[in-house]
Amino acid sequence: MKPSVILYKILPDDLLARLEQHFTVTQFNRLTAENRPAFLQALEHAEGLIGSGGQIDKAVLDLAPKLRAVSTISVGYDNFDVNAMTERGIVMMHTPTVLTETVADTVMALILSTARRVVEVANWAKSGQWKGSVGSDLFGLDVHHKTIGILGMGRIGLALAQRANLGFNMPVLYNDRQANPAVESRFNARFCDLDTLLSESDFLCISLPLTPQTHHLIGKDQLKKMKPNAILINTGRGPVIDEAALIEALKAGTIHGAGLDVYEKEPLAPDSELFRLPNVVALPHIGSATHETRYNMSACAVDNLITALTGTVEVNCVNAQVLAK
Ligand code: 8YV
C-alpha cells in the first residue's frame, strides 16, 4: 500500500508521475475555500503534503494524525506552523537553493523598471502620445554607481550584491543579524546598522523572510529616514513593510518610488492605491516565476518528499536538526 500524500499545486506531468510512483496522490490545483472541505477530509489519511501557499497551522495539523512530512514548493515557509510540526515529529522541507538567481534577477528588474519608469513610459508610448523626443517629465533616475542597500544578506542578497556591484558598479551596503566578510571583500560591500542603510541607500532592497522580528520592520519612522530620491524594493514578504505607511510615504514624496513583488495581503486588491501610484511598479509575486526555476523548485520538493517518506536522509529540511535529537 503506497503512502497517501496530498498535492495542492499543479505539477508538470513527469514530476506528477514521479510522485505517483511512490505515493497515492490526492490532487488539488491549489487550496481554496471551495475545496477546503475535501482537503481537510483527505488529511485524515495523508502521510505527506506537497504544494505552496495556504495556511498549514495547528488546526490543519490536528486533522492529519498520520502526517510525517511537508514539502513546500517555495523557499519561504512563514505560512507553516513549523513549531507545531516539530512538536509532532513532522519533517518540514523547502526549496532554498534553486530559486536564488531568478529572484535576484527579479530584484534587478524591479530596480531598473522603477528607476527608469519602464512600465509607465512604455504605456505612454503605446497610447500614441509619442510625438517626438521624450520630455524631461518622463525621465527616470540612473541606477549605475548608485548605492544599493540590501536588507537581509542571505543567498538572494548575495546574488543581488554580485549583480549590483559587478554588473552596475553599485557600492553595496547591507544589514543582517551579522556581518559576512566574504561579501565585503568580493563585492565592495559594507555592513551597517539599519538606520545607516535607510539613510544612505539609493535603492533599499528587502530580502528578508517574514518572522515575528521582521513583521512591519519598515514602517513610517523607517521610511522617514530614507532619502527623498530613494526607491524601496521588496521581493521578500509583504508584511515586512507597513503597507499603509508605505502608501502614505509614496504619496507624500517621502521616498521616490517602490518596486514591489509581495504585499501584506495577496492577491493585492485591484483597487489598491499601489496599482494607481505612478511611482510604483507592482508585480504579482513572480519573484521565482520562470519556467526553468518553477520546474526545478517542484522537482526539488518532489524529491524532498520522496526522501522524507521513503528514505532516511532529510534534504533541504527546515527542522531536521531538531527532529534528529
Ligand atoms: C513563490 C516564494 O511563493 O519561494 C518563495 O518563498 O515566495 C515564491 O517563490 C513560490 O515559488 C510559489 O510556489
Tab-separated table of C-alpha atoms and ligand atoms in Angstrom:
chain	number	residue	atom	x	y	z
A	1	MET	CA	0.000	0.000	0.000
A	2	LYS	CA	1.579	3.283	-1.112
A	3	PRO	CA	1.604	6.114	1.462
A	4	SER	CA	-1.118	8.708	0.846
A	5	VAL	CA	0.006	12.261	0.074
A	6	ILE	CA	-1.900	15.426	-0.761
A	7	LEU	CA	-0.622	17.584	-3.648
A	8	TYR	CA	-2.047	21.114	-3.719
A	9	LYS	CA	-0.251	22.629	-6.701
A	10	ILE	CA	-0.209	21.772	-10.404
A	11	LEU	CA	2.957	19.799	-11.264
A	12	PRO	CA	4.487	19.080	-14.680
A	13	ASP	CA	3.382	15.631	-15.884
A	14	ASP	CA	6.780	13.984	-15.374
A	15	LEU	CA	7.015	15.181	-11.782
A	16	LEU	CA	3.453	14.065	-11.028
A	17	ALA	CA	4.357	10.653	-12.463
A	18	ARG	CA	7.437	10.537	-10.219
A	19	LEU	CA	5.257	11.337	-7.219
A	20	GLU	CA	2.681	8.687	-8.181
A	21	GLN	CA	5.420	6.048	-8.448
A	22	HIS	CA	5.818	6.292	-4.680
A	23	PHE	CA	2.513	7.566	-3.343
A	24	THR	CA	-1.247	7.524	-3.696
A	25	VAL	CA	-1.789	11.167	-4.621
A	26	THR	CA	-4.885	13.227	-3.841
A	27	GLN	CA	-4.507	16.315	-6.047
A	28	PHE	CA	-5.861	19.852	-5.697
A	29	ASN	CA	-4.726	22.567	-8.115
A	30	ARG	CA	-4.435	24.917	-5.131
A	31	LEU	CA	-6.060	25.441	-1.744
A	32	THR	CA	-9.318	27.400	-1.979
A	33	ALA	CA	-12.382	27.987	0.195
A	34	GLU	CA	-14.321	25.757	-2.203
A	35	ASN	CA	-12.031	22.718	-1.937
A	36	ARG	CA	-11.158	23.185	1.752
A	37	PRO	CA	-13.706	20.600	2.996
A	38	ALA	CA	-12.312	17.957	0.615
A	39	PHE	CA	-8.734	18.940	1.574
A	40	LEU	CA	-9.478	18.675	5.301
A	41	GLN	CA	-11.134	15.293	4.754
A	42	ALA	CA	-8.129	13.991	2.773
A	43	LEU	CA	-5.843	14.950	5.667
A	44	GLU	CA	-7.166	12.009	7.696
A	45	HIS	CA	-5.059	9.522	5.741
A	46	ALA	CA	-2.261	11.785	4.451
A	47	GLU	CA	1.333	10.980	5.405
A	48	GLY	CA	2.692	13.781	3.231
A	49	LEU	CA	1.779	17.265	1.948
A	50	ILE	CA	3.340	18.992	-1.068
A	51	GLY	CA	2.406	22.347	-2.540
A	52	SER	CA	2.769	26.064	-1.818
A	53	GLY	CA	0.656	28.722	-0.196
A	54	GLY	CA	-2.229	28.180	2.164
A	55	GLN	CA	-2.044	28.310	5.956
A	56	ILE	CA	-0.847	24.974	7.378
A	57	ASP	CA	-1.415	25.632	11.063
A	58	LYS	CA	-2.277	23.647	14.211
A	59	ALA	CA	-5.949	23.338	13.184
A	60	VAL	CA	-4.922	21.663	9.923
A	61	LEU	CA	-2.247	19.522	11.577
A	62	ASP	CA	-4.760	18.297	14.185
A	63	LEU	CA	-6.768	16.781	11.317
A	64	ALA	CA	-3.720	14.911	9.956
A	65	PRO	CA	-2.832	12.229	12.520
A	66	LYS	CA	-0.665	10.296	10.063
A	67	LEU	CA	1.245	13.289	8.640
A	68	ARG	CA	5.036	12.688	8.606
A	69	ALA	CA	6.420	15.181	6.082
A	70	VAL	CA	5.534	18.512	4.482
A	71	SER	CA	7.348	19.696	1.350
A	72	THR	CA	6.712	23.287	0.281
A	73	ILE	CA	7.438	24.421	-3.274
A	74	SER	CA	8.932	27.662	-2.007
A	75	VAL	CA	11.873	28.992	-0.063
A	76	GLY	CA	9.662	30.878	2.370
A	77	TYR	CA	7.694	28.910	4.928
A	78	ASP	CA	6.083	31.575	7.109
A	79	ASN	CA	2.653	30.145	6.266
A	80	PHE	CA	3.537	26.908	8.026
A	81	ASP	CA	3.481	26.358	11.796
A	82	VAL	CA	6.927	24.751	11.900
A	83	ASN	CA	6.988	24.649	15.709
A	84	ALA	CA	3.745	22.669	15.770
A	85	MET	CA	5.169	20.315	13.120
A	86	THR	CA	8.349	19.827	15.106
A	87	GLU	CA	6.322	19.033	18.240
A	88	ARG	CA	4.504	16.397	16.213
A	89	GLY	CA	7.714	14.991	14.662
A	90	ILE	CA	6.673	16.166	11.190
A	91	VAL	CA	9.584	16.927	8.814
A	92	MET	CA	9.263	20.328	7.117
A	93	MET	CA	11.218	20.871	3.871
A	94	HIS	CA	11.575	23.771	1.430
A	95	THR	CA	13.449	24.627	-1.766
A	96	PRO	CA	16.186	27.032	-0.622
A	97	THR	CA	18.786	26.834	-3.358
A	98	VAL	CA	17.026	26.506	-6.709
A	99	LEU	CA	15.435	29.979	-6.989
A	100	THR	CA	18.226	32.256	-5.741
A	101	GLU	CA	19.471	33.532	-9.109
A	102	THR	CA	15.979	34.003	-10.558
A	103	VAL	CA	14.762	36.059	-7.589
A	104	ALA	CA	17.936	38.175	-7.677
A	105	ASP	CA	17.207	38.809	-11.368
A	106	THR	CA	13.686	39.918	-10.388
A	107	VAL	CA	15.112	42.415	-7.891
A	108	MET	CA	17.295	43.947	-10.621
A	109	ALA	CA	14.258	44.041	-12.934
A	110	LEU	CA	12.320	45.965	-10.272
A	111	ILE	CA	15.241	48.342	-9.620
A	112	LEU	CA	15.603	49.159	-13.307
A	113	SER	CA	11.890	49.289	-14.146
A	114	THR	CA	11.070	51.516	-11.165
A	115	ALA	CA	14.051	53.877	-11.548
A	116	ARG	CA	13.626	54.238	-15.322
A	117	ARG	CA	9.777	54.208	-15.179
A	118	VAL	CA	9.766	51.423	-17.819
A	119	VAL	CA	6.118	50.385	-17.407
A	120	GLU	CA	4.841	53.971	-17.275
A	121	VAL	CA	6.854	55.167	-20.311
A	122	ALA	CA	6.142	52.049	-22.369
A	123	ASN	CA	2.387	52.500	-21.760
A	124	TRP	CA	2.730	56.218	-22.618
A	125	ALA	CA	4.349	55.339	-25.974
A	126	LYS	CA	1.813	52.578	-26.631
A	127	SER	CA	-1.056	55.049	-26.059
A	128	GLY	CA	0.024	57.121	-29.078
A	129	GLN	CA	1.427	60.061	-27.115
A	130	TRP	CA	4.921	59.662	-28.547
A	131	LYS	CA	5.092	62.538	-30.992
A	132	GLY	CA	8.755	63.447	-30.742
A	133	SER	CA	11.701	63.239	-28.324
A	134	VAL	CA	10.597	62.383	-24.817
A	135	GLY	CA	10.388	65.338	-22.443
A	136	SER	CA	12.029	65.539	-19.012
A	137	ASP	CA	8.652	64.897	-17.416
A	138	LEU	CA	9.208	61.228	-18.330
A	139	PHE	CA	12.868	60.995	-17.422
A	140	GLY	CA	13.891	58.428	-14.823
A	141	LEU	CA	16.850	58.013	-12.445
A	142	ASP	CA	20.206	56.382	-13.106
A	143	VAL	CA	20.914	53.031	-11.474
A	144	HIS	CA	24.619	52.538	-12.212
A	145	HIS	CA	27.026	53.750	-9.492
A	146	LYS	CA	24.126	54.423	-7.106
A	147	THR	CA	24.234	52.853	-3.610
A	148	ILE	CA	22.248	49.665	-3.115
A	149	GLY	CA	21.213	48.752	0.423
A	150	ILE	CA	20.435	45.066	0.960
A	151	LEU	CA	18.327	44.224	3.999
A	152	GLY	CA	18.956	40.505	4.517
A	153	MET	CA	22.248	39.127	3.197
A	154	GLY	CA	21.219	35.536	2.598
A	155	ARG	CA	21.577	33.584	-0.644
A	156	ILE	CA	19.398	36.016	-2.618
A	157	GLY	CA	21.038	39.072	-1.026
A	158	LEU	CA	24.459	37.725	-2.006
A	159	ALA	CA	23.376	37.072	-5.599
A	160	LEU	CA	21.924	40.598	-5.694
A	161	ALA	CA	25.175	42.136	-4.375
A	162	GLN	CA	27.033	40.368	-7.177
A	163	ARG	CA	24.690	41.715	-9.862
A	164	ALA	CA	24.604	45.251	-8.497
A	165	ASN	CA	28.315	45.654	-7.780
A	166	LEU	CA	29.877	43.746	-10.657
A	167	GLY	CA	27.171	44.496	-13.194
A	168	PHE	CA	26.182	48.071	-12.371
A	169	ASN	CA	29.172	49.403	-10.366
A	170	MET	CA	26.901	49.949	-7.344
A	171	PRO	CA	28.525	50.237	-3.902
A	172	VAL	CA	26.807	47.781	-1.560
A	173	LEU	CA	25.573	48.459	1.955
A	174	TYR	CA	23.926	45.634	3.834
A	175	ASN	CA	22.304	44.834	7.159
A	176	ASP	CA	21.636	41.457	8.685
A	177	ARG	CA	21.944	39.764	12.055
A	178	GLN	CA	25.687	39.525	11.488
A	179	ALA	CA	28.346	40.715	9.064
A	180	ASN	CA	29.511	38.499	6.190
A	181	PRO	CA	33.215	39.219	5.462
A	182	ALA	CA	33.070	37.179	2.233
A	183	VAL	CA	30.557	39.667	0.811
A	184	GLU	CA	32.661	42.663	1.834
A	185	SER	CA	35.806	41.501	0.068
A	186	ARG	CA	34.056	40.224	-3.066
A	187	PHE	CA	31.542	42.964	-3.735
A	188	ASN	CA	32.867	46.181	-2.171
A	189	ALA	CA	30.166	45.755	0.473
A	190	ARG	CA	29.909	47.411	3.875
A	191	PHE	CA	27.956	46.066	6.848
A	192	CYS	CA	25.954	48.798	8.595
A	193	ASP	CA	23.102	49.268	11.044
A	194	LEU	CA	19.532	49.672	9.808
A	195	ASP	CA	19.469	53.448	10.254
A	196	THR	CA	22.576	53.849	8.090
A	197	LEU	CA	21.090	51.529	5.478
A	198	LEU	CA	17.911	53.606	5.434
A	199	SER	CA	19.658	56.976	5.221
A	200	GLU	CA	22.407	56.118	2.710
A	201	SER	CA	20.728	53.746	0.228
A	202	ASP	CA	19.513	54.962	-3.139
A	203	PHE	CA	17.859	51.565	-3.642
A	204	LEU	CA	16.812	49.754	-0.444
A	205	CYS	CA	16.126	46.100	-1.270
A	206	ILE	CA	14.346	43.878	1.229
A	207	SER	CA	15.295	40.236	1.044
A	208	LEU	CA	14.106	39.018	4.436
A	209	PRO	CA	11.812	36.176	5.470
A	210	LEU	CA	8.679	37.020	7.454
A	211	THR	CA	9.209	36.340	11.159
A	212	PRO	CA	7.847	37.993	14.337
A	213	GLN	CA	11.061	40.057	14.317
A	214	THR	CA	10.728	41.271	10.714
A	215	HIS	CA	6.981	41.988	10.724
A	216	HIS	CA	6.497	45.731	9.936
A	217	LEU	CA	10.244	46.248	10.311
A	218	ILE	CA	9.876	49.035	7.752
A	219	GLY	CA	7.198	51.485	8.902
A	220	LYS	CA	6.584	55.228	8.972
A	221	ASP	CA	9.599	56.005	11.153
A	222	GLN	CA	11.948	53.988	8.948
A	223	LEU	CA	10.571	55.411	5.693
A	224	LYS	CA	11.151	58.959	7.015
A	225	LYS	CA	14.865	58.115	7.379
A	226	MET	CA	15.224	57.265	3.679
A	227	LYS	CA	16.391	59.728	1.020
A	228	PRO	CA	13.582	61.527	-0.875
A	229	ASN	CA	15.048	60.151	-4.145
A	230	ALA	CA	15.371	56.621	-2.737
A	231	ILE	CA	13.456	53.640	-4.114
A	232	LEU	CA	12.241	50.781	-1.902
A	233	ILE	CA	12.232	47.264	-3.387
A	234	ASN	CA	10.535	44.284	-1.730
A	235	THR	CA	10.774	40.708	-3.020
A	236	GLY	CA	10.840	39.029	0.403
A	237	ARG	CA	7.491	39.045	2.178
A	238	GLY	CA	4.948	41.857	2.070
A	239	PRO	CA	4.288	42.215	5.830
A	240	VAL	CA	7.936	43.192	6.413
A	241	ILE	CA	6.660	46.617	5.297
A	242	ASP	CA	3.754	48.520	6.906
A	243	GLU	CA	1.924	48.899	3.583
A	244	ALA	CA	-0.349	51.738	4.760
A	245	ALA	CA	2.723	53.720	5.835
A	246	LEU	CA	4.414	52.966	2.507
A	247	ILE	CA	1.423	54.277	0.538
A	248	GLU	CA	1.432	57.499	2.585
A	249	ALA	CA	5.191	57.889	2.088
A	250	LEU	CA	4.875	57.383	-1.680
A	251	LYS	CA	2.027	59.914	-1.899
A	252	ALA	CA	3.862	62.462	0.275
A	253	GLY	CA	7.150	62.147	-1.627
A	254	THR	CA	8.959	60.882	1.479
A	255	ILE	CA	10.568	58.382	-0.887
A	256	HIS	CA	10.790	58.484	-4.676
A	257	GLY	CA	9.192	55.165	-5.548
A	258	ALA	CA	8.721	51.473	-4.838
A	259	GLY	CA	9.188	48.259	-6.785
A	260	LEU	CA	7.128	45.508	-5.172
A	261	ASP	CA	6.549	41.811	-5.753
A	262	VAL	CA	4.965	40.951	-2.394
A	263	TYR	CA	2.206	42.507	-0.297
A	264	GLU	CA	0.580	42.363	3.137
A	265	LYS	CA	-2.396	40.553	1.573
A	266	GLU	CA	-2.117	38.666	-1.709
A	267	PRO	CA	-3.504	38.854	-4.336
A	268	LEU	CA	-3.232	42.660	-3.987
A	269	ALA	CA	-6.759	44.133	-4.253
A	270	PRO	CA	-7.390	45.564	-7.756
A	271	ASP	CA	-8.417	48.897	-6.190
A	272	SER	CA	-5.213	49.154	-4.152
A	273	GLU	CA	-3.532	52.545	-4.401
A	274	LEU	CA	-0.298	50.682	-5.094
A	275	PHE	CA	-1.703	49.886	-8.529
A	276	ARG	CA	-2.576	53.523	-9.144
A	277	LEU	CA	0.504	55.388	-7.920
A	278	PRO	CA	2.731	56.352	-10.909
A	279	ASN	CA	5.909	55.859	-8.844
A	280	VAL	CA	5.159	52.202	-8.081
A	281	VAL	CA	5.866	49.062	-10.107
A	282	ALA	CA	3.694	46.320	-8.594
A	283	LEU	CA	4.333	42.742	-9.722
A	284	PRO	CA	2.080	39.771	-8.763
A	285	HIS	CA	4.589	37.727	-6.697
A	286	ILE	CA	6.564	36.446	-9.669
A	287	GLY	CA	9.985	36.514	-7.997
A	288	SER	CA	10.714	32.893	-8.843
A	289	ALA	CA	8.215	32.560	-11.687
A	290	THR	CA	10.238	31.362	-14.640
A	291	HIS	CA	9.572	28.058	-16.410
A	292	GLU	CA	13.001	26.732	-15.516
A	293	THR	CA	13.022	27.755	-11.865
A	294	ARG	CA	9.472	26.727	-11.008
A	295	TYR	CA	10.193	23.317	-12.609
A	296	ASN	CA	13.377	22.981	-10.553
A	297	MET	CA	11.540	24.036	-7.369
A	298	SER	CA	8.803	21.484	-7.981
A	299	ALA	CA	11.373	18.752	-8.738
A	300	CYS	CA	13.273	19.631	-5.551
A	301	ALA	CA	10.062	19.486	-3.495
A	302	VAL	CA	9.042	16.134	-5.013
A	303	ASP	CA	12.485	14.674	-4.250
A	304	ASN	CA	12.339	16.108	-0.734
A	305	LEU	CA	9.042	14.358	-0.049
A	306	ILE	CA	10.145	11.055	-1.561
A	307	THR	CA	13.329	11.160	0.503
A	308	ALA	CA	11.500	12.042	3.698
A	309	LEU	CA	8.741	9.419	3.367
A	310	THR	CA	10.734	6.588	1.796
A	311	GLY	CA	14.382	7.386	2.515
A	312	THR	CA	16.385	8.054	5.657
A	313	VAL	CA	18.104	11.375	4.846
A	314	GLU	CA	16.085	14.580	5.030
A	315	VAL	CA	17.292	17.127	2.462
A	316	ASN	CA	16.567	20.864	2.498
A	317	CYS	CA	14.849	20.167	5.746
A	318	VAL	CA	13.896	23.198	7.807
A	319	ASN	CA	13.763	21.369	11.135
A	320	ALA	CA	15.844	18.192	10.729
A	321	GLN	CA	18.340	19.395	13.336
A	322	VAL	CA	15.520	19.492	15.865
A	323	LEU	CA	13.960	16.228	14.817
A	324	ALA	CA	17.343	14.485	14.839
A	325	LYS	CA	17.566	14.803	18.651
B	1	8YV	C1	6.561	31.750	-4.565
B	1	8YV	C2	8.195	32.494	-2.911
B	1	8YV	O1	5.735	31.997	-3.483
B	1	8YV	O2	9.650	30.670	-2.821
B	1	8YV	C3	9.034	31.536	-2.171
B	1	8YV	O3	9.083	31.674	-0.921
B	1	8YV	O4	7.683	33.405	-2.343
B	1	8YV	C4	7.950	32.354	-4.360
B	1	8YV	O5	8.919	31.639	-4.936
B	1	8YV	C5	6.609	30.282	-4.644
B	1	8YV	O6	7.543	29.959	-5.567
B	1	8YV	C6	5.234	29.762	-5.065
B	1	8YV	O7	5.317	28.412	-5.387
